[in-house]
């Protein structure tokens, strides 16, 4: 950790880490356009690469310039380009990482998710196309299908001999997946399922691979069988495999596909709509791990509750959320690396002492807009590694996860997706602004990333809905029992001791006690004390949960309409609690990574980044800390001052910090960094971005 004295000294007159004093013109370091401190960058990279460093190395070596987002292609050309690159990935064997050995893969879930993440540095269209094919379509078959179904289809899924899509979202349903309208009705007479789109709002929409390349769809529909007296029996949402095109690319009878055409981004992904008109598929088309129909039309399931069955089924598909968050984080790191490199070389206005141009990153506000986001990028990368490790362990040994632990993992997968994709969109926009007119040029990549990353906040779960899910799970005390949790039941769960659960979960980490034991007097303890930081964030989470639970208690005993009104009035409070939980959870994962770092110099820098992560949270939410008497005015002012000083100190290591992201160097071969297309002085700042 960094002492307050060190942070203060970092901003002392004449000690700017970017422009050296006149009598020390070079510091003996490399220039801003060259690499940073290679040894320190390697130490930081080791922490960021995490357990799956080998998968990252393998993927980096497979990356080539032609996998970058191609600028200027038509939509069809971009789709052709992405499909060709997808075939290269298939031929490399990368898809096999994500499938079990008995299904022809290697069973390395962590390696597969890490490889998907790395694609976020290049072209998000390629990452999404890969995610649709192997993560969603292939994942549905692998996680919901029986052994015969997996054996039949998965080899073709991995090789791209069978291109598919994941047909869950409906135009009128949005996030309300449990109430999808598409039906799959079992016909006892023929032994077939009849797939049907009963209303215009039931049309499948925004589906990747649906417009052009997909030949089969994993269709989510309401499963209906019939009783002996002919009455319909509804069993909730299930997934069935439905062919949608022939080998020539023509729609099959009863299937109508529509191309969405140009979108706000991701031009290389062929998103489209699908409508079914009484399409018949064999009984074996049902992916029956959690619900089967025998030849006589009898339905059976290992899970009795419709709601429990639904959430269990979706829980097996959380890879998509994890990979979306990971790729968004990679895209944000790329944007930050571009902006930092640009800010170290681009000069604006002459320095009054030296008469030379001042690098952008010497300006306080430029430091404030970039360095806290660099700190968050490190924090989220460490948290992403943690959730990937948890999911990898779960898929290797699901028996080790009881109901509570599994739901906790699913909650954090939802929360980290919402947190990181929101961060990525904010960061890419800020990186664009930090690069001025150069950032607006498509050739410099940032605007293309901004367009492509936009939708990450709404697909694989809308961020507001996912954050609300985090809050609801916290209120339910990570309840082990499943059910059809409507507003009334959420209110009932809120009556449990939510605060005790937060304390128990936080203190389950051995790091907790190690850190809080150092806190003797919170009011007078340094804001850069790690134990105080942990207690400050967890205390905020506890208070928000306690007060939202108290608000929801007002609905106890009331009917559904009244309960909804109470729940709806507290929704903003619930979302705030969900975000506060993710802040403290990410902090704990980051602190654990700092604590386990074996490189002393890297550990010191990581400690400063961790400090800045917390100070940025406090500075951004100082109103809450003041309103609830958690910090005094003097303390919040001190936090802001410390945040500014850390920004300046870390700006002196900026190039090294982004070099540690280990993004392939060809990504930075763009005009704004190589001298082309710059309409103002772009000179080398001696020693810029180096340790003083």
XYZ file of C-alpha atoms in Angstrom:
692
model
C 0.000 0.000 0.000
C 0.997 3.587 -0.510
C 1.420 5.882 2.454
C -0.268 9.292 2.519
C 3.188 10.863 2.666
C 4.223 9.100 -0.516
C 1.106 10.280 -2.288
C 1.700 13.848 -1.133
C 5.323 13.754 -2.204
C 4.291 12.546 -5.648
C 2.758 15.931 -6.358
C 5.599 18.028 -4.959
C 6.757 20.948 -7.163
C 9.350 19.890 -9.690
C 8.591 16.204 -9.223
C 6.156 15.654 -12.087
C 6.526 12.084 -13.312
C 5.859 13.170 -16.901
C 8.020 16.229 -17.493
C 11.406 15.885 -15.763
C 13.200 18.817 -14.164
C 15.341 20.898 -16.527
C 18.588 19.552 -15.072
C 17.490 15.933 -15.662
C 16.197 15.954 -19.223
C 16.007 12.213 -19.840
C 16.081 10.304 -16.529
C 18.010 7.729 -18.513
C 14.712 6.098 -19.461
C 13.079 5.147 -22.744
C 10.773 7.611 -24.437
C 6.995 7.767 -24.356
C 6.715 6.007 -27.688
C 8.796 3.079 -26.467
C 7.872 0.409 -23.921
C 7.643 1.096 -20.212
C 9.463 -0.705 -17.429
C 9.527 -4.224 -18.851
C 10.296 -6.015 -15.568
C 7.507 -4.249 -13.700
C 5.087 -4.789 -16.589
C 5.894 -8.520 -16.511
C 5.183 -8.675 -12.782
C 1.854 -6.909 -13.225
C 0.961 -9.034 -16.236
C 1.468 -12.199 -14.217
C -1.256 -11.068 -11.829
C -3.619 -10.041 -14.629
C -3.070 -13.236 -16.607
C -4.000 -15.271 -13.543
C -4.345 -19.030 -13.498
C -4.948 -19.317 -17.249
C -1.789 -17.562 -18.352
C -1.032 -20.397 -20.774
C -4.402 -19.988 -22.495
C -3.683 -16.276 -22.828
C -0.263 -16.987 -24.293
C -1.724 -19.496 -26.762
C -4.432 -17.043 -27.849
C -2.001 -14.112 -28.156
C 0.216 -16.183 -30.419
C -2.779 -17.056 -32.585
C -3.795 -13.411 -32.946
C -2.863 -11.749 -36.223
C -3.496 -8.277 -37.687
C -6.146 -9.610 -40.067
C -8.274 -10.510 -37.032
C -8.623 -6.830 -36.145
C -11.897 -5.044 -36.790
C -11.727 -4.361 -40.563
C -12.574 -0.741 -41.278
C -14.562 0.217 -44.361
C -16.039 -3.137 -45.400
C -19.656 -3.489 -46.408
C -21.879 -5.401 -44.011
C -21.771 -8.551 -46.142
C -18.002 -8.300 -46.560
C -17.593 -7.929 -42.803
C -19.802 -10.961 -42.207
C -17.735 -12.992 -44.685
C -14.536 -11.811 -43.002
C -15.726 -12.770 -39.515
C -16.954 -16.167 -40.659
C -13.540 -16.847 -42.218
C -11.789 -15.850 -38.986
C -14.212 -18.037 -37.030
C -13.173 -20.973 -39.180
C -9.528 -20.224 -38.358
C -10.382 -20.404 -34.655
C -12.237 -23.673 -35.222
C -9.260 -25.131 -37.065
C -6.929 -24.063 -34.246
C -8.757 -26.284 -31.783
C -9.719 -23.408 -29.497
C -13.432 -24.359 -29.312
C -12.530 -27.728 -27.796
C -11.413 -26.021 -24.601
C -15.013 -25.334 -23.657
C -16.440 -28.825 -24.063
C -16.093 -31.908 -21.874
C -13.647 -34.655 -22.790
C -16.451 -37.168 -23.336
C -17.910 -34.743 -25.877
C -14.675 -34.374 -27.848
C -13.207 -31.373 -26.035
C -10.589 -30.880 -23.338
C -12.878 -29.706 -20.533
C -10.905 -26.545 -19.799
C -13.723 -24.118 -19.031
C -11.368 -21.485 -17.640
C -9.156 -21.677 -20.700
C -12.137 -21.368 -23.031
C -13.544 -18.314 -21.256
C -10.105 -16.711 -21.152
C -9.662 -17.255 -24.889
C -13.048 -15.648 -25.572
C -11.973 -12.712 -23.409
C -8.823 -12.176 -25.461
C -10.863 -11.769 -28.648
C -12.195 -8.570 -27.112
C -8.854 -6.927 -27.924
C -9.400 -7.374 -31.665
C -12.907 -7.454 -33.119
C -15.983 -7.797 -30.938
C -17.925 -9.100 -33.947
C -15.619 -12.120 -33.964
C -15.957 -12.561 -30.207
C -19.775 -12.407 -30.379
C -19.935 -14.763 -33.358
C -17.728 -17.236 -31.484
C -19.815 -16.800 -28.345
C -23.061 -17.480 -30.205
C -21.705 -20.578 -31.918
C -19.742 -22.257 -29.141
C -20.861 -20.557 -25.963
C -24.624 -20.252 -26.486
C -25.681 -22.721 -29.195
C -23.018 -25.279 -28.317
C -23.389 -24.553 -24.604
C -27.131 -25.255 -24.721
C -26.505 -28.660 -26.294
C -23.617 -29.465 -23.946
C -25.388 -28.425 -20.752
C -29.015 -29.302 -21.461
C -28.742 -32.282 -23.823
C -28.301 -35.993 -23.114
C -25.257 -38.020 -24.164
C -26.792 -39.141 -27.489
C -27.670 -35.586 -28.467
C -24.232 -34.292 -27.517
C -22.511 -37.065 -29.459
C -24.640 -36.366 -32.516
C -24.240 -32.603 -32.718
C -21.241 -31.269 -30.795
C -18.461 -32.397 -33.195
C -20.135 -30.383 -35.956
C -20.658 -27.432 -33.633
C -16.945 -27.335 -32.808
C -15.785 -27.725 -36.420
C -18.398 -25.289 -37.822
C -19.949 -28.031 -39.943
C -23.113 -27.130 -38.045
C -23.668 -23.415 -37.543
C -26.383 -22.577 -35.056
C -28.115 -19.861 -33.104
C -29.581 -19.339 -29.644
C -33.249 -18.412 -30.056
C -34.343 -17.197 -26.650
C -35.236 -13.481 -26.868
C -38.654 -12.501 -28.222
C -39.589 -9.110 -29.603
C -42.244 -8.570 -26.925
C -40.631 -10.429 -24.045
C -37.261 -8.811 -23.519
C -35.866 -9.842 -20.153
C -39.015 -11.739 -19.112
C -37.712 -15.084 -20.333
C -39.885 -17.114 -17.971
C -42.995 -15.906 -19.808
C -41.904 -16.515 -23.398
C -44.810 -17.013 -25.812
C -43.329 -19.447 -28.333
C -44.884 -22.884 -27.808
C -43.583 -26.440 -28.200
C -46.662 -28.687 -28.074
C -46.273 -32.461 -28.029
C -48.475 -34.299 -30.506
C -49.213 -37.744 -29.075
C -50.424 -38.998 -32.424
C -47.173 -38.454 -34.275
C -44.667 -38.348 -31.402
C -43.498 -34.909 -32.514
C -43.227 -31.440 -31.032
C -44.963 -28.617 -32.878
C -43.022 -25.348 -32.626
C -45.186 -22.285 -33.146
C -45.046 -18.492 -32.938
C -48.590 -17.668 -31.751
C -48.424 -13.853 -31.839
C -46.300 -11.143 -33.489
C -44.721 -10.390 -30.100
C -43.531 -14.011 -29.855
C -41.195 -13.676 -32.859
C -37.593 -14.443 -31.917
C -35.553 -11.259 -32.359
C -31.949 -9.986 -32.316
C -30.712 -13.569 -32.722
C -27.066 -13.939 -33.769
C -26.459 -16.264 -36.764
C -30.198 -16.166 -37.564
C -30.051 -13.814 -40.543
C -27.663 -15.761 -42.754
C -25.350 -18.453 -41.424
C -27.355 -20.497 -38.915
C -28.705 -23.890 -39.960
C -30.228 -24.904 -36.629
C -31.626 -23.021 -33.645
C -31.719 -23.844 -29.951
C -35.282 -22.616 -29.429
C -36.643 -21.727 -25.994
C -40.375 -22.304 -25.777
C -43.208 -23.129 -23.392
C -43.421 -26.926 -23.266
C -46.986 -28.223 -23.489
C -48.234 -31.796 -23.220
C -51.793 -33.061 -22.954
C -53.622 -34.841 -20.178
C -55.719 -37.943 -20.812
C -58.820 -35.764 -20.976
C -57.216 -33.549 -23.610
C -56.432 -30.567 -21.370
C -53.140 -28.774 -21.884
C -50.420 -29.318 -19.286
C -47.803 -26.552 -19.183
C -44.313 -27.315 -17.888
C -42.533 -23.988 -18.350
C -39.694 -22.959 -20.663
C -37.571 -25.690 -22.247
C -35.067 -25.799 -25.109
C -35.435 -27.739 -28.363
C -33.203 -28.073 -31.430
C -35.034 -26.888 -34.547
C -33.520 -26.908 -38.068
C -34.166 -23.545 -39.757
C -32.308 -23.720 -43.121
C -31.204 -26.269 -45.665
C -27.586 -26.582 -46.786
C -28.164 -24.028 -49.531
C -29.209 -21.443 -46.962
C -32.934 -21.472 -47.765
C -35.528 -21.293 -44.999
C -37.119 -24.661 -44.259
C -40.918 -25.071 -44.539
C -42.730 -23.248 -41.756
C -39.661 -21.175 -40.844
C -39.360 -17.504 -41.753
C -36.129 -15.656 -41.050
C -35.573 -11.919 -41.413
C -32.281 -10.038 -41.525
C -32.030 -7.154 -39.040
C -29.569 -5.494 -41.412
C -27.452 -2.607 -40.200
C -27.205 -2.200 -36.425
C -25.505 0.279 -34.118
C -22.423 -1.944 -34.122
C -21.198 -5.528 -34.621
C -21.582 -5.468 -38.417
C -19.876 -8.851 -38.713
C -22.677 -10.632 -36.818
C -25.778 -11.613 -38.808
C -28.546 -10.862 -36.324
C -32.081 -11.658 -37.406
C -35.620 -12.687 -36.499
C -37.172 -16.145 -36.622
C -40.854 -17.060 -36.850
C -42.262 -20.588 -36.700
C -45.537 -21.730 -38.251
C -46.358 -25.141 -36.763
C -42.904 -26.561 -37.439
C -42.621 -30.233 -36.499
C -39.514 -31.763 -34.925
C -38.983 -35.254 -33.473
C -39.334 -35.932 -29.760
C -35.549 -36.285 -29.528
C -35.189 -32.593 -30.392
C -35.989 -31.727 -26.767
C -32.853 -31.062 -24.703
C -34.091 -33.132 -21.798
C -31.607 -32.871 -18.936
C -34.151 -31.102 -16.720
C -37.397 -32.182 -18.382
C -38.238 -35.133 -20.633
C -41.282 -36.378 -22.537
C -41.584 -40.120 -23.193
C -43.141 -41.764 -26.242
C -46.571 -41.817 -24.607
C -46.439 -38.071 -23.959
C -45.769 -38.275 -20.226
C -43.620 -35.474 -18.833
C -41.021 -36.033 -16.103
C -38.371 -33.893 -14.425
C -35.907 -34.275 -11.560
C -37.106 -30.842 -10.341
C -40.751 -30.483 -9.366
C -41.135 -26.702 -9.277
C -41.577 -24.940 -12.617
C -39.696 -21.914 -11.278
C -36.918 -24.012 -9.809
C -36.548 -25.896 -13.072
C -36.371 -22.670 -15.053
C -33.696 -21.058 -12.892
C -31.677 -24.288 -12.736
C -31.733 -24.528 -16.526
C -30.615 -20.918 -16.959
C -27.951 -21.422 -14.323
C -26.188 -23.907 -16.598
C -25.888 -21.202 -19.250
C -24.032 -18.534 -17.263
C -20.900 -18.911 -19.393
C -22.386 -16.371 -21.771
C -22.618 -13.698 -19.091
C -19.111 -14.398 -17.861
C -17.586 -14.264 -21.348
C -19.481 -11.083 -22.284
C -18.165 -9.297 -19.196
C -14.648 -10.582 -19.830
C -14.561 -9.478 -23.476
C -15.978 -6.066 -22.573
C -13.191 -5.685 -20.013
C -10.598 -6.570 -22.658
C -12.082 -3.982 -25.015
C -11.952 -1.339 -22.272
C -8.299 -2.142 -21.579
C -7.530 -1.759 -25.274
C -9.214 1.647 -25.380
C -7.313 2.735 -22.269
C -3.991 1.569 -23.717
C -4.650 3.538 -26.901
C -5.637 6.655 -24.933
C -2.685 6.431 -22.541
C -0.152 5.976 -25.336
C -1.675 8.906 -27.190
C -1.674 11.110 -24.086
C 2.037 10.483 -23.511
C 3.020 11.545 -27.028
C 0.478 14.220 -27.874
C 1.594 17.669 -26.678
C -0.679 20.643 -26.171
C 0.515 24.186 -25.291
C 4.054 25.100 -24.218
C 5.337 24.633 -20.673
C 6.191 28.050 -19.102
C 9.523 26.753 -17.753
C 10.784 24.545 -20.564
C 9.100 26.192 -23.547
C 8.274 22.756 -24.939
C 4.849 21.234 -25.476
C 3.155 19.637 -22.484
C 2.078 15.970 -22.817
C -1.667 15.588 -22.309
C -1.177 13.245 -19.373
C 0.628 15.961 -17.439
C -2.666 17.807 -17.058
C -4.522 17.029 -13.841
C -7.897 16.498 -15.494
C -6.420 14.143 -18.076
C -4.952 12.111 -15.230
C -8.329 12.123 -13.435
C -10.185 10.872 -16.501
C -7.771 8.027 -17.325
C -5.950 6.775 -14.239
C -8.968 5.825 -12.064
C -10.269 3.868 -15.027
C -6.919 2.106 -15.350
C -7.231 1.186 -11.656
C -10.746 -0.139 -12.210
C -9.554 -2.100 -15.245
C -7.081 -3.912 -12.993
C -9.734 -4.492 -10.325
C -12.252 -5.904 -12.780
C -9.654 -8.098 -14.472
C -8.844 -9.688 -11.104
C -12.542 -10.107 -10.296
C -13.154 -11.631 -13.731
C -10.367 -14.134 -13.095
C -12.056 -15.052 -9.819
C -15.495 -15.727 -11.326
C -13.931 -17.708 -14.177
C -12.087 -19.848 -11.630
C -15.332 -20.388 -9.715
C -17.229 -21.455 -12.827
C -14.346 -23.701 -13.913
C -14.419 -25.441 -10.528
C -18.201 -25.804 -10.676
C -18.154 -27.471 -14.087
C -15.325 -29.768 -13.010
C -16.904 -30.743 -9.704
C -20.553 -29.630 -9.406
C -21.096 -31.882 -6.380
C -18.842 -29.568 -4.352
C -21.370 -26.751 -4.794
C -24.410 -26.792 -2.589
C -27.466 -24.760 -3.550
C -26.259 -21.697 -1.668
C -22.799 -21.644 -3.219
C -24.161 -22.235 -6.711
C -26.634 -19.358 -6.470
C -23.903 -17.147 -5.067
C -21.750 -17.935 -8.116
C -24.648 -17.200 -10.479
C -25.301 -13.910 -8.678
C -21.712 -12.762 -9.048
C -21.650 -13.852 -12.695
C -24.670 -11.610 -13.289
C -23.197 -8.794 -11.220
C -19.774 -8.794 -12.837
C -21.348 -8.820 -16.300
C -23.425 -5.748 -15.450
C -20.541 -4.002 -13.695
C -17.845 -4.550 -16.302
C -19.961 -3.909 -19.394
C -21.166 -0.602 -17.901
C -17.558 0.265 -17.078
C -16.440 -0.662 -20.596
C -18.986 1.571 -22.290
C -18.128 4.487 -20.006
C -14.385 3.953 -20.439
C -14.402 3.613 -24.220
C -16.358 6.860 -24.505
C -13.926 8.624 -22.156
C -10.944 7.224 -24.061
C -12.433 8.598 -27.280
C -12.850 12.029 -25.720
C -9.347 11.907 -24.249
C -7.942 11.473 -27.761
C -9.821 14.454 -29.197
C -10.367 14.499 -32.937
C -7.922 11.629 -33.433
C -10.099 9.440 -31.242
C -13.060 10.144 -33.503
C -11.321 8.734 -36.574
C -12.448 5.174 -37.300
C -8.906 4.278 -38.362
C -7.812 4.691 -34.723
C -10.246 1.953 -33.621
C -11.868 3.549 -30.564
C -15.123 4.603 -32.228
C -15.491 1.108 -33.677
C -15.074 -0.382 -30.195
C -17.596 2.100 -28.835
C -20.228 1.027 -31.372
C -19.569 -2.670 -30.910
C -19.491 -2.632 -27.103
C -22.719 -0.647 -26.770
C -25.013 -3.673 -26.899
C -22.984 -5.545 -24.279
C -24.975 -3.657 -21.647
C -28.240 -5.185 -22.805
C -27.567 -8.625 -24.254
C -26.979 -11.702 -22.085
C -29.186 -9.900 -19.591
C -29.990 -6.198 -19.352
C -27.662 -4.569 -16.824
C -30.491 -3.085 -14.764
C -32.238 -6.449 -14.550
C -29.002 -8.231 -13.620
C -28.137 -5.672 -10.935
C -31.639 -6.044 -9.538
C -31.060 -9.806 -9.492
C -27.966 -9.223 -7.342
C -30.007 -7.141 -4.903
C -32.820 -9.701 -4.738
C -30.385 -12.514 -4.050
C -28.791 -10.531 -1.254
C -32.198 -9.878 0.260
C -33.091 -13.525 0.048
C -30.024 -14.320 2.137
C -28.885 -16.518 -0.718
C -31.900 -18.698 0.055
C -31.336 -22.332 -0.862
C -34.943 -23.006 -1.862
C -36.096 -22.197 -5.360
C -39.560 -20.985 -6.276
C -41.538 -18.692 -8.503
C -40.136 -15.602 -6.840
C -42.521 -12.769 -7.523
C -42.655 -9.423 -5.704
C -44.540 -10.851 -2.706
C -41.990 -13.617 -2.181
C -39.102 -11.184 -2.585
C -40.667 -9.097 0.169
C -40.980 -12.179 2.366
C -37.330 -13.063 1.835
C -36.408 -9.525 2.803
C -37.580 -10.297 6.339
C -34.461 -12.426 6.865
C -31.329 -10.977 8.404
C -29.715 -9.601 5.264
C -27.015 -7.750 7.170
C -25.880 -10.876 8.996
C -25.503 -12.603 5.634
C -23.278 -9.821 4.292
C -21.081 -10.022 7.357
C -20.878 -13.798 7.124
C -20.027 -13.806 3.425
C -17.427 -11.062 3.713
C -15.762 -12.563 6.739
C -15.566 -15.971 5.088
C -12.382 -14.718 3.433
C -9.220 -15.199 5.465
C -8.069 -11.853 4.121
C -10.974 -10.123 5.911
C -9.703 -10.811 9.430
C -6.143 -10.080 8.423
C -7.179 -6.646 7.185
C -9.765 -5.565 9.748
C -7.484 -6.499 12.633
C -5.353 -3.538 11.585
C -8.218 -1.081 12.118
C -8.257 0.377 15.622
C -10.084 3.668 15.132
C -12.055 3.980 11.918
C -12.631 7.726 12.176
C -8.931 8.441 12.485
C -7.536 5.632 10.362
C -5.878 6.534 7.081
C -8.148 6.164 4.039
C -5.271 4.287 2.442
C -5.428 1.603 5.113
C -6.662 -1.558 3.407
C -8.664 -2.808 6.375
C -10.431 0.516 6.718
C -11.235 0.489 3.004
C -12.778 -2.960 3.276
C -14.918 -2.031 6.254
C -15.982 1.219 4.604
C -17.307 -0.567 1.509
C -18.918 -3.461 3.372
C -20.525 -1.074 5.854
C -22.153 0.787 2.949
C -23.463 -2.485 1.542
C -24.808 -3.568 4.933
C -26.637 -0.309 5.526
C -28.223 -0.270 2.071
C -29.464 -3.838 2.470
C -30.808 -3.216 5.947
C -32.719 -0.106 4.902
C -34.159 -1.569 1.684
C -35.314 -4.633 3.650
C -37.018 -2.304 6.119
C -38.813 -0.538 3.253
C -39.991 -3.817 1.754
C -41.378 -5.020 5.086
C -44.226 -2.543 4.580
C -45.716 -4.956 2.047
C -45.929 -7.862 4.482
C -49.412 -9.359 4.422
C -50.617 -7.202 1.512
C -51.965 -8.486 -1.801
C -49.890 -8.775 -4.972
C -50.771 -5.336 -6.297
C -49.815 -3.572 -3.091
C -46.631 -5.637 -2.776
C -45.622 -4.645 -6.301
C -46.126 -0.959 -5.523
C -43.872 -1.227 -2.477
C -41.272 -3.194 -4.422
C -41.387 -0.777 -7.363
C -40.995 2.254 -5.113
C -37.834 0.729 -3.635
C -36.294 -0.415 -6.932
C -33.703 2.372 -7.061
C -32.673 1.510 -3.501
C -32.403 -2.182 -4.405
C -30.208 -1.378 -7.402
C -27.973 0.790 -5.231
C -27.552 -2.140 -2.839
C -26.671 -4.456 -5.730
C -24.030 -2.056 -7.025
C -22.597 -1.552 -3.534
C -22.255 -5.309 -3.149
C -20.360 -5.604 -6.417
C -18.065 -2.735 -5.375
C -17.110 -4.551 -2.182
C -16.920 -7.976 -3.848
C -14.626 -6.687 -6.610
C -12.502 -4.886 -4.012
C -12.080 -8.096 -2.026
C -10.989 -10.012 -5.137
C -8.547 -7.226 -6.061
C -7.145 -7.082 -2.523
C -6.644 -10.860 -2.598
C -4.695 -10.537 -5.850
C -2.529 -7.785 -4.351
C -1.937 -9.860 -1.242
C -0.854 -12.920 -3.241
C 1.517 -11.054 -5.593
C 5.083 -12.289 -5.065
C 6.875 -9.495 -6.931
C 7.590 -6.685 -4.391
C 7.639 -3.864 -6.928
C 4.532 -5.090 -8.717
C 2.806 -5.564 -5.366
C 3.512 -1.956 -4.398
C 2.066 -0.643 -7.666
C -0.957 -2.933 -7.402
C -1.480 -1.564 -3.906
C -1.607 1.967 -5.274
C -4.097 0.884 -7.935
C -6.234 -0.765 -5.265
C -6.134 2.456 -3.220
C -7.219 4.446 -6.249
C -10.061 2.006 -6.946
C -11.498 2.625 -3.471
C -10.873 6.369 -3.462
C -12.631 6.646 -6.809
C -15.696 4.910 -5.332
C -15.668 7.175 -2.283
C -15.210 10.289 -4.417
C -18.044 9.270 -6.723
C -20.446 8.450 -3.883
C -19.326 11.004 -1.329
C -22.900 12.246 -0.982
C -23.959 8.902 0.471
C -21.017 8.720 2.875
C -21.773 12.259 4.061
C -25.556 11.821 4.321
C -25.158 8.681 6.394
C -22.387 10.048 8.613
C -19.874 7.449 7.457
C -17.319 10.126 6.612
C -16.955 13.744 7.648
C -16.603 16.583 5.171
C -12.928 16.774 6.023
C -12.486 13.073 5.314
C -14.248 13.201 1.935
C -12.118 16.198 0.979
C -9.041 14.238 2.021
C -10.227 11.306 -0.104
C -10.567 13.540 -3.158
C -7.130 15.052 -2.571
C -5.574 11.617 -2.138
C -7.315 10.435 -5.306
C -5.817 13.337 -7.252
C -2.332 12.722 -5.886
C -2.514 9.022 -6.708
C -3.627 9.882 -10.234
C -0.494 11.980 -10.651
C 1.801 9.370 -9.151
C 0.358 6.544 -11.236
C 0.440 8.696 -14.368
C 4.221 8.400 -14.065
C 3.822 4.660 -14.567
C 1.031 4.892 -17.115
C 2.836 3.287 -20.056
C 4.015 0.412 -17.885
C 0.522 -0.096 -16.472
C -1.044 -0.480 -19.908
C 1.891 -2.494 -21.261
C 1.009 -5.044 -18.574
C -2.304 -5.630 -20.359
C -0.120 -7.519 -22.887
C -2.201 -6.498 -25.874
C -0.561 -7.533 -29.179
C 1.591 -4.671 -30.439
C 0.002 -4.670 -33.888
C -3.201 -3.314 -32.291
C -1.365 -0.009 -31.754
C -0.281 0.348 -35.369
C -2.811 3.130 -35.895
C -2.249 6.601 -37.398
C -2.698 8.561 -34.173
C 0.179 6.627 -32.587
C 2.434 6.255 -35.596
C 2.395 9.913 -36.628
C -0.155 9.857 -39.405
C -3.286 11.954 -39.332
C -2.207 14.189 -36.425
C -2.815 17.886 -36.972
C -0.799 19.190 -34.010
C 2.635 18.500 -32.507
C 3.079 14.852 -31.568
C 6.542 14.707 -30.080
C 8.464 12.451 -27.811
C 8.242 13.568 -24.200
C 11.592 12.570 -22.658
C 11.031 10.073 -19.886
C 7.266 10.338 -20.184
C 5.327 7.572 -18.572
C 8.369 6.226 -16.732
C 9.238 5.815 -13.100
C 11.092 8.932 -11.873
